[in-house]
Structures are given as C-alpha cells and as structure tokens.
Tab-separated table of C-alpha atoms and ligand atoms in Angstrom:
chain	number	residue	atom	x	y	z
O	26	UNK	CA	0.000	0.000	0.000
O	27	UNK	CA	1.296	3.379	-0.948
O	28	UNK	CA	0.567	5.535	2.108
O	29	UNK	CA	2.169	8.869	2.837
O	30	UNK	CA	3.585	7.308	5.968
O	31	UNK	CA	5.518	4.734	3.940
O	32	UNK	CA	6.616	7.388	1.531
O	33	UNK	CA	8.074	9.356	4.457
O	34	UNK	CA	10.074	6.351	5.558
O	35	UNK	CA	11.369	5.617	2.113
O	36	UNK	CA	12.465	9.143	1.619
O	37	UNK	CA	13.971	9.707	5.013
O	38	UNK	CA	15.121	6.362	6.390
O	39	UNK	CA	16.488	5.085	3.096
O	40	UNK	CA	18.723	8.105	2.978
O	41	UNK	CA	20.191	7.452	6.425
O	42	UNK	CA	23.911	6.613	6.518
O	43	UNK	CA	25.485	5.892	9.875
O	44	UNK	CA	27.601	8.763	11.130
O	45	UNK	CA	26.424	11.287	8.565
O	46	UNK	CA	25.585	14.708	10.006
O	47	UNK	CA	23.783	17.827	8.820
O	48	UNK	CA	26.014	20.270	10.686
O	49	UNK	CA	29.612	20.158	11.882
O	50	UNK	CA	29.911	21.856	15.260
O	51	UNK	CA	33.273	23.127	16.522
O	52	UNK	CA	34.989	21.326	19.384
O	53	UNK	CA	33.182	22.257	22.598
O	54	UNK	CA	35.143	24.628	24.870
O	55	UNK	CA	32.900	24.229	27.936
O	56	UNK	CA	33.424	21.434	30.489
O	57	UNK	CA	31.342	18.285	29.914
O	58	UNK	CA	28.432	17.993	32.321
O	59	UNK	CA	27.409	14.772	34.090
O	60	UNK	CA	24.519	12.942	32.438
O	61	UNK	CA	21.172	12.794	34.296
O	62	UNK	CA	19.994	9.629	35.983
O	63	UNK	CA	20.665	6.714	33.640
O	64	UNK	CA	17.093	5.472	34.150
O	65	UNK	CA	15.922	8.555	32.284
O	66	UNK	CA	18.067	7.868	29.225
O	67	UNK	CA	16.973	5.871	26.194
O	68	UNK	CA	19.100	2.983	24.967
O	69	UNK	CA	18.551	3.880	21.398
O	70	UNK	CA	17.035	6.676	19.380
O	71	UNK	CA	16.519	5.561	15.792
O	72	UNK	CA	16.779	8.878	13.975
O	73	UNK	CA	17.868	9.123	10.358
O	74	UNK	CA	21.461	10.303	9.978
O	75	UNK	CA	21.553	12.499	6.935
O	76	UNK	CA	23.267	15.513	5.457
O	77	UNK	CA	21.858	19.019	5.376
O	78	UNK	CA	21.225	18.785	1.639
O	79	UNK	CA	19.252	15.575	2.079
O	80	UNK	CA	17.098	17.193	4.773
O	81	UNK	CA	16.378	20.150	2.502
O	82	UNK	CA	15.635	17.862	-0.395
O	83	UNK	CA	13.330	15.714	1.691
O	84	UNK	CA	11.213	18.603	2.911
O	85	UNK	CA	11.233	20.336	-0.473
O	86	UNK	CA	10.014	17.157	-2.152
O	87	UNK	CA	7.340	16.747	0.456
O	88	UNK	CA	6.175	20.335	-0.075
O	89	UNK	CA	5.787	19.627	-3.800
O	90	UNK	CA	3.205	16.984	-2.967
O	91	UNK	CA	0.898	19.759	-1.780
O	92	UNK	CA	-1.779	21.218	-3.975
O	93	UNK	CA	-1.748	24.969	-3.633
O	94	UNK	CA	-3.173	27.950	-5.429
O	95	UNK	CA	0.384	29.009	-6.275
O	96	UNK	CA	0.883	25.787	-8.246
O	97	UNK	CA	-2.515	24.509	-9.419
O	98	UNK	CA	-6.041	25.524	-10.414
O	99	UNK	CA	-8.108	25.216	-7.254
O	100	UNK	CA	-11.853	25.568	-8.005
O	101	UNK	CA	-13.010	24.661	-4.495
O	102	UNK	CA	-16.531	26.054	-4.243
O	103	UNK	CA	-17.482	28.283	-1.303
O	104	UNK	CA	-13.799	28.740	-0.449
O	105	UNK	CA	-12.662	31.416	-2.928
O	106	UNK	CA	-9.228	29.962	-3.565
O	107	UNK	CA	-8.052	32.939	-5.549
O	108	UNK	CA	-4.585	34.273	-6.122
O	109	UNK	CA	-3.388	36.376	-3.210
O	110	UNK	CA	-1.022	39.133	-4.339
O	111	UNK	CA	2.363	38.792	-2.620
O	112	UNK	CA	2.275	42.507	-1.835
O	113	UNK	CA	-0.187	41.672	0.959
O	114	UNK	CA	2.344	39.377	2.624
O	115	UNK	CA	5.095	41.937	2.245
O	116	UNK	CA	2.982	44.561	4.027
O	117	UNK	CA	1.937	42.174	6.809
O	118	UNK	CA	5.628	41.354	7.350
O	119	UNK	CA	6.719	44.974	7.859
O	120	UNK	CA	8.463	45.038	11.246
O	121	UNK	CA	6.207	47.857	12.445
O	122	UNK	CA	3.201	45.541	12.036
O	123	UNK	CA	4.703	42.110	12.604
O	124	UNK	CA	6.682	43.090	15.702
O	125	UNK	CA	4.053	44.866	17.798
O	126	UNK	CA	2.535	43.333	20.911
O	127	UNK	CA	-1.235	43.283	21.421
O	128	UNK	CA	-0.800	44.722	24.913
O	129	UNK	CA	0.974	47.832	23.648
O	130	UNK	CA	-1.150	50.919	24.378
O	131	UNK	CA	-2.828	52.491	21.349
O	132	UNK	CA	-0.676	55.662	21.666
O	133	UNK	CA	2.401	53.578	20.844
O	134	UNK	CA	0.883	51.887	17.790
O	135	UNK	CA	-1.118	54.659	16.149
O	136	UNK	CA	-0.378	53.367	12.641
O	137	UNK	CA	-1.810	49.931	13.426
O	138	UNK	CA	-4.966	51.371	15.002
O	139	UNK	CA	-5.342	53.772	12.074
O	140	UNK	CA	-5.200	50.782	9.737
O	141	UNK	CA	-7.976	49.087	11.733
O	142	UNK	CA	-10.035	52.295	11.656
O	143	UNK	CA	-9.661	52.700	7.891
O	144	UNK	CA	-10.380	49.019	7.240
O	145	UNK	CA	-13.569	49.313	9.304
O	146	UNK	CA	-14.518	52.266	7.086
O	147	UNK	CA	-13.806	50.345	3.876
O	148	UNK	CA	-15.824	47.298	4.956
O	149	UNK	CA	-18.667	49.551	6.093
O	150	UNK	CA	-18.614	51.177	2.662
O	151	UNK	CA	-18.498	47.878	0.735
O	152	UNK	CA	-21.405	46.361	2.697
O	153	UNK	CA	-23.466	49.497	3.360
O	154	UNK	CA	-23.436	48.578	7.058
O	155	UNK	CA	-21.321	51.234	8.796
O	156	UNK	CA	-20.882	49.706	12.283
O	157	UNK	CA	-17.859	47.391	12.072
O	158	UNK	CA	-15.877	45.256	14.505
O	159	UNK	CA	-12.823	43.406	13.216
O	160	UNK	CA	-12.614	41.140	16.273
O	161	UNK	CA	-14.080	37.812	15.011
O	162	UNK	CA	-11.410	35.228	14.160
O	163	UNK	CA	-13.433	33.294	11.542
O	164	UNK	CA	-16.601	33.460	9.503
O	165	UNK	CA	-18.406	31.277	12.008
O	166	UNK	CA	-17.279	33.525	14.874
O	167	UNK	CA	-18.562	36.540	12.938
O	168	UNK	CA	-21.943	34.801	12.713
O	169	UNK	CA	-21.847	34.068	16.408
O	170	UNK	CA	-21.057	37.715	17.220
O	171	UNK	CA	-23.757	38.966	14.823
O	172	UNK	CA	-26.402	36.712	16.348
O	173	UNK	CA	-25.420	37.771	19.874
O	174	UNK	CA	-25.958	41.356	18.693
O	175	UNK	CA	-29.448	40.403	17.460
O	176	UNK	CA	-30.220	38.847	20.823
O	177	UNK	CA	-28.870	41.892	22.691
O	178	UNK	CA	-31.043	44.177	20.546
O	179	UNK	CA	-34.235	42.254	21.326
O	180	UNK	CA	-33.304	41.929	25.009
O	181	UNK	CA	-32.786	45.654	25.334
O	182	UNK	CA	-36.268	46.192	23.916
O	183	UNK	CA	-37.607	43.655	26.445
O	184	UNK	CA	-38.749	41.623	23.464
O	185	UNK	CA	-37.420	38.400	24.938
O	186	UNK	CA	-39.957	36.012	23.389
O	187	UNK	CA	-37.949	36.221	20.135
O	188	UNK	CA	-36.062	32.950	20.248
O	189	UNK	CA	-36.322	31.656	16.671
O	190	UNK	CA	-33.735	31.874	13.896
O	191	UNK	CA	-35.307	31.266	10.475
O	192	UNK	CA	-32.702	29.720	8.164
O	193	UNK	CA	-33.221	28.481	4.578
O	194	UNK	CA	-32.185	24.926	3.708
O	195	UNK	CA	-29.706	26.398	1.191
O	196	UNK	CA	-27.735	28.097	3.999
O	197	UNK	CA	-24.113	27.384	4.777
O	198	UNK	CA	-23.837	24.729	7.506
O	199	UNK	CA	-22.282	27.127	9.994
O	200	UNK	CA	-25.492	29.234	10.064
O	201	UNK	CA	-27.713	26.828	12.004
O	202	UNK	CA	-24.714	25.827	14.138
O	203	UNK	CA	-24.014	29.444	15.129
O	204	UNK	CA	-27.703	30.088	15.823
O	205	UNK	CA	-27.845	27.049	18.093
O	206	UNK	CA	-24.661	28.235	19.865
O	207	UNK	CA	-26.373	31.519	20.744
O	208	UNK	CA	-29.347	29.638	22.177
O	209	UNK	CA	-31.748	30.318	19.314
O	210	UNK	CA	-34.156	27.691	18.046
O	211	UNK	CA	-33.453	26.937	14.372
O	212	UNK	CA	-36.457	26.682	12.062
O	213	UNK	CA	-35.681	25.665	8.484
O	214	UNK	CA	-37.201	27.556	5.565
O	215	UNK	CA	-37.622	25.434	2.418
O	216	UNK	CA	-36.345	26.444	-1.033
O	217	UNK	CA	-38.411	26.447	-4.204
O	218	UNK	CA	-37.525	24.065	-7.044
O	219	UNK	CA	-35.410	26.751	-8.720
O	220	UNK	CA	-33.322	27.357	-5.604
O	221	UNK	CA	-34.904	30.526	-4.173
O	222	UNK	CA	-36.282	31.074	-0.688
O	223	UNK	CA	-39.904	29.912	-0.623
O	224	UNK	CA	-41.381	33.289	0.301
O	225	UNK	CA	-44.867	31.914	0.992
O	226	UNK	CA	-43.421	29.353	3.418
O	227	UNK	CA	-41.381	32.136	5.032
O	228	UNK	CA	-44.506	34.269	5.398
O	229	UNK	CA	-46.215	31.516	7.377
O	230	UNK	CA	-43.152	31.005	9.618
O	231	UNK	CA	-42.300	34.657	10.394
O	232	UNK	CA	-44.022	35.968	13.512
O	233	UNK	CA	-43.501	37.607	16.900
O	234	UNK	CA	-41.099	34.808	17.890
O	235	UNK	CA	-38.723	35.566	14.998
O	236	UNK	CA	-35.425	36.945	16.332
O	237	UNK	CA	-33.568	36.818	13.045
O	238	UNK	CA	-33.756	35.567	9.479
O	239	UNK	CA	-30.347	34.452	8.308
O	240	UNK	CA	-29.593	34.299	4.611
O	241	UNK	CA	-26.442	33.105	2.909
O	242	UNK	CA	-26.031	35.487	-0.042
O	243	UNK	CA	-25.174	34.396	-2.657
O	244	UNK	CA	-26.764	31.119	-1.515
O	245	UNK	CA	-24.747	27.924	-1.363
O	246	UNK	CA	-26.210	27.196	-4.800
O	247	UNK	CA	-24.241	30.202	-6.046
O	248	UNK	CA	-27.462	32.133	-6.682
O	249	UNK	CA	-28.691	35.620	-5.956
O	250	UNK	CA	-32.028	35.800	-4.129
O	251	UNK	CA	-34.459	37.632	-6.453
O	252	UNK	CA	-37.093	38.211	-3.721
O	253	UNK	CA	-34.639	39.730	-1.288
O	254	UNK	CA	-36.364	43.107	-0.957
O	255	UNK	CA	-39.710	41.458	-0.272
O	256	UNK	CA	-38.014	39.178	2.277
O	257	UNK	CA	-36.243	41.901	4.274
O	258	UNK	CA	-39.456	43.918	4.364
O	259	UNK	CA	-41.452	40.905	5.517
O	260	UNK	CA	-39.055	40.127	8.383
O	261	UNK	CA	-38.913	43.748	9.509
O	262	UNK	CA	-42.724	43.938	9.445
O	263	UNK	CA	-42.892	41.200	12.105
O	264	UNK	CA	-40.150	42.869	14.195
O	265	UNK	CA	-37.258	40.539	13.319
O	266	UNK	CA	-33.752	41.381	12.139
O	267	UNK	CA	-32.163	40.187	8.898
O	268	UNK	CA	-28.680	38.680	8.848
O	269	UNK	CA	-26.576	38.179	5.719
O	270	UNK	CA	-23.902	35.513	5.664
O	271	UNK	CA	-21.579	37.495	3.414
O	272	UNK	CA	-18.634	35.123	3.744
O	273	UNK	CA	-18.486	35.069	-0.049
O	274	UNK	CA	-18.476	38.709	-1.115
O	275	UNK	CA	-16.675	37.978	-4.368
O	276	UNK	CA	-19.864	38.254	-6.391
O	277	UNK	CA	-21.189	41.342	-4.611
O	278	UNK	CA	-18.197	43.725	-4.408
O	279	UNK	CA	-19.127	47.071	-5.912
O	280	UNK	CA	-22.331	45.599	-7.393
O	281	UNK	CA	-24.778	45.753	-4.501
O	282	UNK	CA	-24.539	46.682	-0.817
O	283	UNK	CA	-26.154	44.412	1.761
O	284	UNK	CA	-27.310	47.395	3.832
O	285	UNK	CA	-29.160	48.796	0.803
O	286	UNK	CA	-31.054	45.496	0.479
O	287	UNK	CA	-32.383	45.849	4.028
O	288	UNK	CA	-29.943	43.649	5.918
O	289	UNK	CA	-29.215	44.713	9.511
O	290	UNK	CA	-26.189	42.528	10.246
O	291	UNK	CA	-23.636	40.638	8.184
O	292	UNK	CA	-20.181	39.171	8.382
O	293	UNK	CA	-17.572	38.729	5.694
O	294	UNK	CA	-14.583	36.424	5.455
O	295	UNK	CA	-11.387	38.406	4.902
O	296	UNK	CA	-9.643	35.056	4.317
O	297	UNK	CA	-11.797	34.460	1.235
O	298	UNK	CA	-12.852	37.593	-0.616
O	299	UNK	CA	-10.213	39.901	0.781
O	300	UNK	CA	-7.288	37.833	-0.298
O	301	UNK	CA	-5.654	36.082	2.614
O	302	UNK	CA	-4.334	32.575	1.934
O	303	UNK	CA	-6.343	30.008	3.839
O	304	UNK	CA	-7.008	26.345	4.175
O	305	UNK	CA	-6.396	23.655	6.711
O	306	UNK	CA	-8.553	25.395	9.270
O	307	UNK	CA	-6.961	28.762	9.815
O	308	UNK	CA	-6.072	31.451	10.559
O	309	UNK	CA	-9.109	33.490	9.577
O	310	UNK	CA	-10.877	36.775	10.110
O	311	UNK	CA	-14.640	37.344	9.921
O	312	UNK	CA	-15.499	40.976	10.743
O	313	UNK	CA	-19.095	41.725	11.711
O	314	UNK	CA	-20.909	44.695	10.141
O	315	UNK	CA	-24.172	46.272	11.405
O	316	UNK	CA	-26.479	49.245	10.918
O	317	UNK	CA	-25.751	52.463	12.803
O	318	UNK	CA	-28.545	51.585	15.215
O	319	UNK	CA	-26.919	48.278	16.192
O	320	UNK	CA	-23.347	49.606	16.394
O	321	UNK	CA	-23.546	50.081	20.162
O	322	UNK	CA	-23.722	46.292	20.584
O	323	UNK	CA	-20.570	45.444	18.599
O	324	UNK	CA	-17.891	43.275	20.210
O	325	UNK	CA	-14.855	45.169	21.436
O	326	UNK	CA	-12.530	46.563	20.323
O	327	UNK	CA	-13.784	49.078	17.797
O	328	UNK	CA	-11.223	51.597	16.504
O	329	UNK	CA	-12.310	55.245	16.637
O	330	UNK	CA	-10.725	58.564	15.709
O	331	UNK	CA	-10.813	60.915	18.683
O	332	UNK	CA	-9.548	64.358	17.629
O	333	UNK	CA	-6.320	63.325	15.941
O	334	UNK	CA	-5.737	60.206	18.049
O	335	UNK	CA	-6.835	56.695	17.122
O	336	UNK	CA	-8.225	54.700	20.037
O	337	UNK	CA	-9.631	51.224	20.638
O	338	UNK	CA	-12.975	51.390	22.417
O	339	UNK	CA	-15.700	49.246	23.890
O	340	UNK	CA	-19.099	50.208	22.425
O	341	UNK	CA	-21.726	51.351	24.930
O	342	UNK	CA	-23.763	48.117	25.083
O	343	UNK	CA	-21.087	45.813	23.707
O	344	UNK	CA	-21.682	42.069	23.724
O	345	UNK	CA	-18.130	42.059	25.147
O	346	UNK	CA	-14.953	40.396	24.030
O	347	UNK	CA	-15.201	37.346	21.812
O	348	UNK	CA	-11.500	36.519	21.887
O	349	UNK	CA	-8.286	37.570	23.556
O	350	UNK	CA	-7.118	40.605	21.622
O	351	UNK	CA	-7.911	42.614	18.482
O	352	UNK	CA	-8.690	39.890	15.945
O	353	UNK	CA	-6.264	38.366	13.425
O	354	UNK	CA	-4.234	41.505	12.970
O	355	UNK	CA	-1.931	40.312	10.186
O	356	UNK	CA	-4.980	39.269	8.148
O	357	UNK	CA	-6.387	42.768	8.656
O	358	UNK	CA	-3.188	44.182	7.157
O	359	UNK	CA	-3.539	41.896	4.131
O	360	UNK	CA	-7.197	42.860	3.593
O	361	UNK	CA	-6.377	46.549	3.951
O	362	UNK	CA	-3.525	46.272	1.461
O	363	UNK	CA	-5.728	44.375	-0.976
O	364	UNK	CA	-8.573	46.897	-0.782
O	365	UNK	CA	-6.245	49.900	-1.118
O	366	UNK	CA	-4.328	48.327	-4.009
O	367	UNK	CA	-7.516	47.368	-5.893
O	368	UNK	CA	-9.485	50.565	-5.308
O	369	UNK	CA	-13.236	50.813	-5.822
O	370	UNK	CA	-13.149	50.082	-9.547
O	371	UNK	CA	-10.782	47.179	-9.025
O	372	UNK	CA	-13.093	45.593	-6.470
O	373	UNK	CA	-16.018	45.939	-8.852
O	374	UNK	CA	-14.040	44.216	-11.592
O	375	UNK	CA	-13.379	41.342	-9.146
O	376	UNK	CA	-17.119	40.720	-8.932
O	377	UNK	CA	-17.642	41.100	-12.681
O	378	UNK	CA	-14.898	38.633	-13.549
O	379	UNK	CA	-15.790	36.150	-10.811
O	380	UNK	CA	-19.360	36.051	-12.136
O	381	UNK	CA	-18.372	35.813	-15.815
O	382	UNK	CA	-15.867	33.027	-15.129
O	383	UNK	CA	-18.399	30.895	-13.235
O	384	UNK	CA	-21.082	31.418	-15.878
O	385	UNK	CA	-18.627	30.587	-18.667
O	386	UNK	CA	-17.843	27.231	-17.075
O	387	UNK	CA	-21.523	26.568	-16.430
O	388	UNK	CA	-22.485	27.363	-20.025
O	389	UNK	CA	-19.699	25.188	-21.444
O	390	UNK	CA	-20.510	22.168	-19.277
O	391	UNK	CA	-24.292	22.129	-19.014
O	392	UNK	CA	-24.710	19.816	-22.005
O	393	UNK	CA	-22.643	17.190	-20.122
O	394	UNK	CA	-23.415	17.805	-16.448
O	395	UNK	CA	-26.737	18.576	-14.752
O	396	UNK	CA	-27.029	21.929	-12.999
O	397	UNK	CA	-28.428	22.445	-9.503
O	398	UNK	CA	-30.281	25.414	-10.994
O	399	UNK	CA	-30.450	26.130	-14.697
O	400	UNK	CA	-30.071	29.900	-14.629
O	401	UNK	CA	-27.298	32.477	-14.388
O	402	UNK	CA	-25.136	31.844	-11.354
O	403	UNK	CA	-22.997	34.255	-9.386
O	404	UNK	CA	-19.391	33.489	-8.408
O	405	UNK	CA	-19.803	29.707	-8.453
O	406	UNK	CA	-21.806	27.051	-10.241
O	407	UNK	CA	-23.153	23.885	-8.680
O	408	UNK	CA	-23.006	20.945	-11.073
O	409	UNK	CA	-24.516	17.574	-10.332
O	410	UNK	CA	-23.087	14.226	-11.432
O	411	UNK	CA	-26.477	12.538	-11.588
O	412	UNK	CA	-26.115	11.681	-15.299
O	413	UNK	CA	-22.707	10.172	-14.642
O	414	UNK	CA	-24.041	8.244	-11.643
O	415	UNK	CA	-26.475	6.467	-13.958
O	416	UNK	CA	-23.386	5.264	-15.847
O	417	UNK	CA	-21.860	3.975	-12.600
O	418	UNK	CA	-19.499	6.821	-11.667
O	419	UNK	CA	-20.000	9.105	-8.677
O	420	UNK	CA	-19.193	12.762	-8.101
O	421	UNK	CA	-16.384	11.651	-5.801
O	422	UNK	CA	-14.780	9.632	-8.627
O	423	UNK	CA	-14.890	12.625	-10.973
O	424	UNK	CA	-13.342	14.828	-8.290
O	425	UNK	CA	-10.548	12.240	-7.832
O	426	UNK	CA	-9.971	11.968	-11.586
O	427	UNK	CA	-9.453	15.739	-11.816
O	428	UNK	CA	-6.420	15.335	-9.550
O	429	UNK	CA	-4.708	13.281	-12.281
O	430	UNK	CA	-4.968	16.378	-14.466
O	431	UNK	CA	-3.383	18.671	-11.884
O	432	UNK	CA	-6.685	20.272	-10.937
O	433	UNK	CA	-7.889	20.449	-7.350
O	434	UNK	CA	-11.244	18.774	-6.710
O	435	UNK	CA	-14.314	21.009	-6.496
O	436	UNK	CA	-16.306	21.019	-3.265
O	437	UNK	CA	-18.279	17.756	-3.253
O	438	UNK	CA	-21.645	16.727	-1.847
O	439	UNK	CA	-22.334	20.285	-0.693
O	440	UNK	CA	-24.838	21.884	-0.589
O	441	UNK	CA	-26.654	18.916	0.901
O	442	UNK	CA	-29.837	19.645	-1.044
O	443	UNK	CA	-28.132	18.787	-4.367
O	444	UNK	CA	-27.568	15.165	-5.286
O	445	UNK	CA	-23.960	14.353	-6.355
O	446	UNK	CA	-23.055	18.042	-6.067
O	447	UNK	CA	-19.817	19.361	-7.557
O	448	UNK	CA	-19.474	23.002	-6.574
O	449	UNK	CA	-17.084	24.879	-8.838
O	450	UNK	CA	-15.749	28.341	-7.976
O	451	UNK	CA	-13.178	29.437	-10.541
O	452	UNK	CA	-12.597	32.927	-9.020
O	453	UNK	CA	-11.711	36.068	-10.954
O	454	UNK	CA	-7.963	35.485	-10.966
O	455	UNK	CA	-7.924	32.586	-13.465
O	456	UNK	CA	-7.195	33.110	-17.140
O	457	UNK	CA	-9.485	32.005	-19.972
O	458	UNK	CA	-6.866	29.391	-20.926
O	459	UNK	CA	-7.119	27.804	-17.474
O	460	UNK	CA	-10.919	27.800	-17.605
O	461	UNK	CA	-10.827	26.254	-21.096
O	462	UNK	CA	-8.497	23.540	-19.915
O	463	UNK	CA	-10.766	22.740	-16.948
O	464	UNK	CA	-13.781	22.558	-19.281
O	465	UNK	CA	-11.890	20.284	-21.665
O	466	UNK	CA	-10.847	17.963	-18.838
O	467	UNK	CA	-14.392	17.813	-17.436
O	468	UNK	CA	-15.716	16.893	-20.891
O	469	UNK	CA	-12.958	14.314	-21.319
O	470	UNK	CA	-13.851	12.740	-17.955
O	471	UNK	CA	-17.495	12.556	-19.043
O	472	UNK	CA	-16.357	10.673	-22.192
O	473	UNK	CA	-14.328	8.389	-19.980
O	474	UNK	CA	-17.369	7.669	-17.800
O	475	UNK	CA	-18.920	6.164	-20.943
O	476	UNK	CA	-15.841	4.496	-22.464
O	477	UNK	CA	-13.654	3.533	-19.524
O	478	UNK	CA	-15.519	4.035	-16.235
O	479	UNK	CA	-13.038	1.868	-14.296
O	480	UNK	CA	-10.257	4.419	-14.832
O	481	UNK	CA	-12.436	7.100	-13.279
O	482	UNK	CA	-13.632	4.859	-10.453
O	483	UNK	CA	-10.063	4.032	-9.413
O	484	UNK	CA	-8.556	7.502	-9.833
O	485	UNK	CA	-6.252	9.146	-8.981
O	486	UNK	CA	-3.488	7.196	-10.727
O	487	UNK	CA	-0.673	9.736	-10.632
O	488	UNK	CA	-0.528	10.801	-6.992
O	489	UNK	CA	1.415	9.243	-4.103
O	490	UNK	CA	-1.744	8.945	-2.032
O	491	UNK	CA	-5.067	7.992	-3.523
O	492	UNK	CA	-8.264	7.387	-1.619
O	493	UNK	CA	-7.674	8.309	1.979
O	494	UNK	CA	-9.807	7.537	4.938
O	495	UNK	CA	-10.428	11.226	5.428
O	496	UNK	CA	-12.251	10.971	8.740
O	497	UNK	CA	-9.418	8.999	10.353
O	498	UNK	CA	-6.803	11.207	8.691
O	499	UNK	CA	-8.355	14.245	10.382
O	500	UNK	CA	-9.004	12.619	13.754
O	501	UNK	CA	-5.881	10.479	14.140
O	502	UNK	CA	-3.208	12.080	11.966
O	503	UNK	CA	0.250	10.492	11.786
O	504	UNK	CA	2.481	13.389	12.652
O	505	UNK	CA	5.774	11.513	13.169
O	506	UNK	CA	7.855	9.942	10.412
O	507	UNK	CA	8.294	6.735	12.375
O	508	UNK	CA	4.727	6.451	13.575
O	509	UNK	CA	3.639	2.880	14.110
O	510	UNK	CA	-0.125	2.568	14.297
S	23	PLP	C1	-16.592	29.671	4.591
S	23	PLP	C2	-17.963	30.050	4.937
S	23	PLP	C3	-18.369	30.198	6.278
S	23	PLP	C4	-17.494	29.859	7.461
S	23	PLP	O1	-16.308	30.584	7.555
S	23	PLP	P1	-15.137	30.054	8.508
S	23	PLP	O2	-14.102	31.114	8.474
S	23	PLP	O3	-14.683	28.754	7.958
S	23	PLP	O4	-15.718	29.890	9.883
S	23	PLP	C5	-19.661	30.623	6.517
S	23	PLP	N1	-20.518	30.856	5.505
S	23	PLP	C6	-20.166	30.720	4.220
S	23	PLP	C7	-21.173	30.999	3.137
S	23	PLP	C8	-18.882	30.300	3.880
S	23	PLP	O5	-18.543	30.138	2.591
C-alpha cells in the first residue's frame, strides 16, 4: 500500500547513513556535564542520519506533494481559492506591524490602530453597514457575534420572546450551528424548485417569535435571491432582524450593498474575498458589520478617531470580548492592502470577472453535467453528477480523476440539497486558458465515464496517495515519520 507514511520512511530512512551529520559543530570549549539519571536515558534513538542537503531535499520534495493555489487551479466552491497578491504578505511582514505586541497601548501603535479604523470604514462602505468590529477570528465567529448582537437588541427592547432563527435549507452549515450556539431555536425555511427562498413558506413562519432571518447570499447554490427586498421587508414587518452571511463577497463587491437590500447585520470572510491565503482550518478573520442603530452592541474593540488620536474602544452596550485581543491583525493588514491596491473600480471588476468566469464554465458544461439550478449563477456554479451516476461513476470519482490532471477537486456533496453536487468556484484570478483547460478535462472525464468508467472509479493514478480515509486522517493524523499505528 502506498501511504504517505511509507513514503516518508522511504524518503527519510532510506537516505540514512550511519555517522552522517547535517552540521559540523566546533569542538566544545565548555566542560562536559554529568549525564542525568541513567534510568531517564533511552538505549537507542533511531533517527535518520543524513546531510543538510538531504534534509532540505526531503522537505522540499514533500512540499511539492501539496496542492496549492500558487501551483494549481483550485476551483473549491465556497472557499474562494483565488490568487493572493504577494504585496499583501510583504505589508503584513513589515516590522512595524509584525513586531508589535497586542498589549501595547494604542498611543504607541497609532499606525496599526489607524489601519484598523480605515479598514472598518472600507468594509462599512463595501457592505453598506457602517458599524464594524474586526474582532471575530473566523466566519463562524462573525456569525456568532452577529447573532449575539441580534439577541442583545431584542433583550434591550424587552422583546425576549424572540427565540427563533429562520434559516433556509440552502444556507451554509455554519449558520444553524451558530444560531444554536447563541441559544436560538433553528427553524428551516424550504427552497423552491429553482433554488430561491420559498417566500410563501417564510410568510407563514415569520411571527412575533422571529429573532432573526439568516440568509447566505449568494446562496450555497451560487445564486442571488431575487425576492430579497420582499423578504427583508417581511421580516422587519414582524419585528425581526435580517442577517446576511456574506462570507463570499466575491460576487457582490461594488455591485450591490447588503445594507441597501435591508440587511441589519452581516459578516464577511477576509480570508476568502479579501485575499488572505487560507485552508487547513486557519487562521481566519470574519469581521461583523451592522447598521448604525446596532453599532452600540458590537464586540470590542472598535477603533475610533478621537480628535487626531486613534483609540480602541468598547461600544456602549457591547456584547463584550469574543477573543483575547484585536482579531487576526496580520490578516487585517492583508485585507487593507488588498482593498487599497484594488481601489473601488478594481473591487467591482473582481465581482464582474468572478461572475463571468463561473457562468462561462456553467455554459460550457451544461450539455454534459446537470445543474443544480439552470439559470445564471454568481461566483460559483453547482453541477450535479447525476447523469454520470447512472453510468456507474459518482461525483467523488470525478473529483478524484481531476487530480490526475493537476486540478484540485471542487467542493463535493455540498450543498446537501443537491444530489452528487460538484461546486465549482473558478474565481476572478484565473485566465481564460485555465478555464478552457478545466472545461476540456471535465468533458474528457465525461467521455471516460462512458468508455472507460473503471479508470475514473479508481482515480487518482498519478498521486502518491489515492483514496484516503479522510475521517481517520483528520481525527488520528500520523504526525511523526516513524509512527507505528
Ligand atoms: C466559509 C464560509 C463560512 C465559514 O467561515 P469560517 O471562516 O470557515 O468559519 C460561513 N458561511 C459561508 C457561506 C462560507 O462560505
């Protein structure tokens, strides 16, 4: 069996030569010290003995086994794996940013607090929701903070019977989880056959118990919600608040502002739209944005300009701190750099190109693959491998076969309401040549499903690891080269 674990051993242990060293230290000029109690010493320590070059080569080779956006097309839906300009990293590495301590008083780090203040302003402008806190450390934590704000708002009005969060079945999975974390009861709103919120169903569910309606926009089907104005008005008419999961702002930048649509609260993922590399679970940043009326509830800190001094403050009725310090500061620097470098027109062109790229792929593949919804999509398109499944090949097999072509798998089996879902998000940073190649490969794989399904079912054939037990890999990872299970 060709596991990564065995590959490690082959690479490292097979290189070991007794007595070989990576560094040559000078003769010691300090007196030798007595060894500790012999019972505490090991008899043997089987480490590979290899030269410095071999160590470098080993780790470099290993790093080449990674898929990354810097090496491969990465159309992982809902994740916005776009190219992150290296300028962002350079700015985040400036000693004046990288070297400061979170306990330094604001007077000593005026530039950093100014950056937070201006980033708050930019995000308020982009979303049309001017109250901003940069504290949340992830999209899900932004949701949590936003829902606590909704609760605090109702509590302050002594409207405490509002305990229900209405959430469509096309929502991102974190939405119901965050609502449950804040103690709200989750009630699911069905979608219509063409992927919109079922407004009539919503009308019958919205009442004096509604604390918040939470909408992922664009939805996990990659769609805009055409009834959004009717929906926000309906929720407000029963006294509820409207929350936008704006984790994926790629399709909205400069096109429409959530505040103008009637949303009261939203969050956005800086580690998706605003160009911070991500993956593997962190780090992230999910600022929360609210209307002026709700700004007094924001989590601390919020940067303000007081005369000509920038300060970090706790809003009047703040829900408090949601983590130790000021959020993921180095991600804030990257987002700020990205926004300033792109400018307003640049951000708008991000949305235009993200939308065109996704629709191009959808249009070029819809004769071969079913669509979750046969209409214009936004920044991503959800394909379905139902036609291929009838020929004995699953969405998973297609995703694995793409790896043989140097293309990262799309998001699979999500959203849950789409059978055999393959969620493709090309992003705005890919060239037409790359999109054309992806389309060609997807069409080729569909031919293969007819002519040689076994090759697809047993893919990938070119990678050192093939079909992993992903649950065990995540829960019991082998982190040592000589791990023996
Ligand atoms: C990624 C994502 C989230 C969760 O963000 P995390 O930073 O992973 O917590 C929430 N909603 C949507 C729509 C997303 O795409």
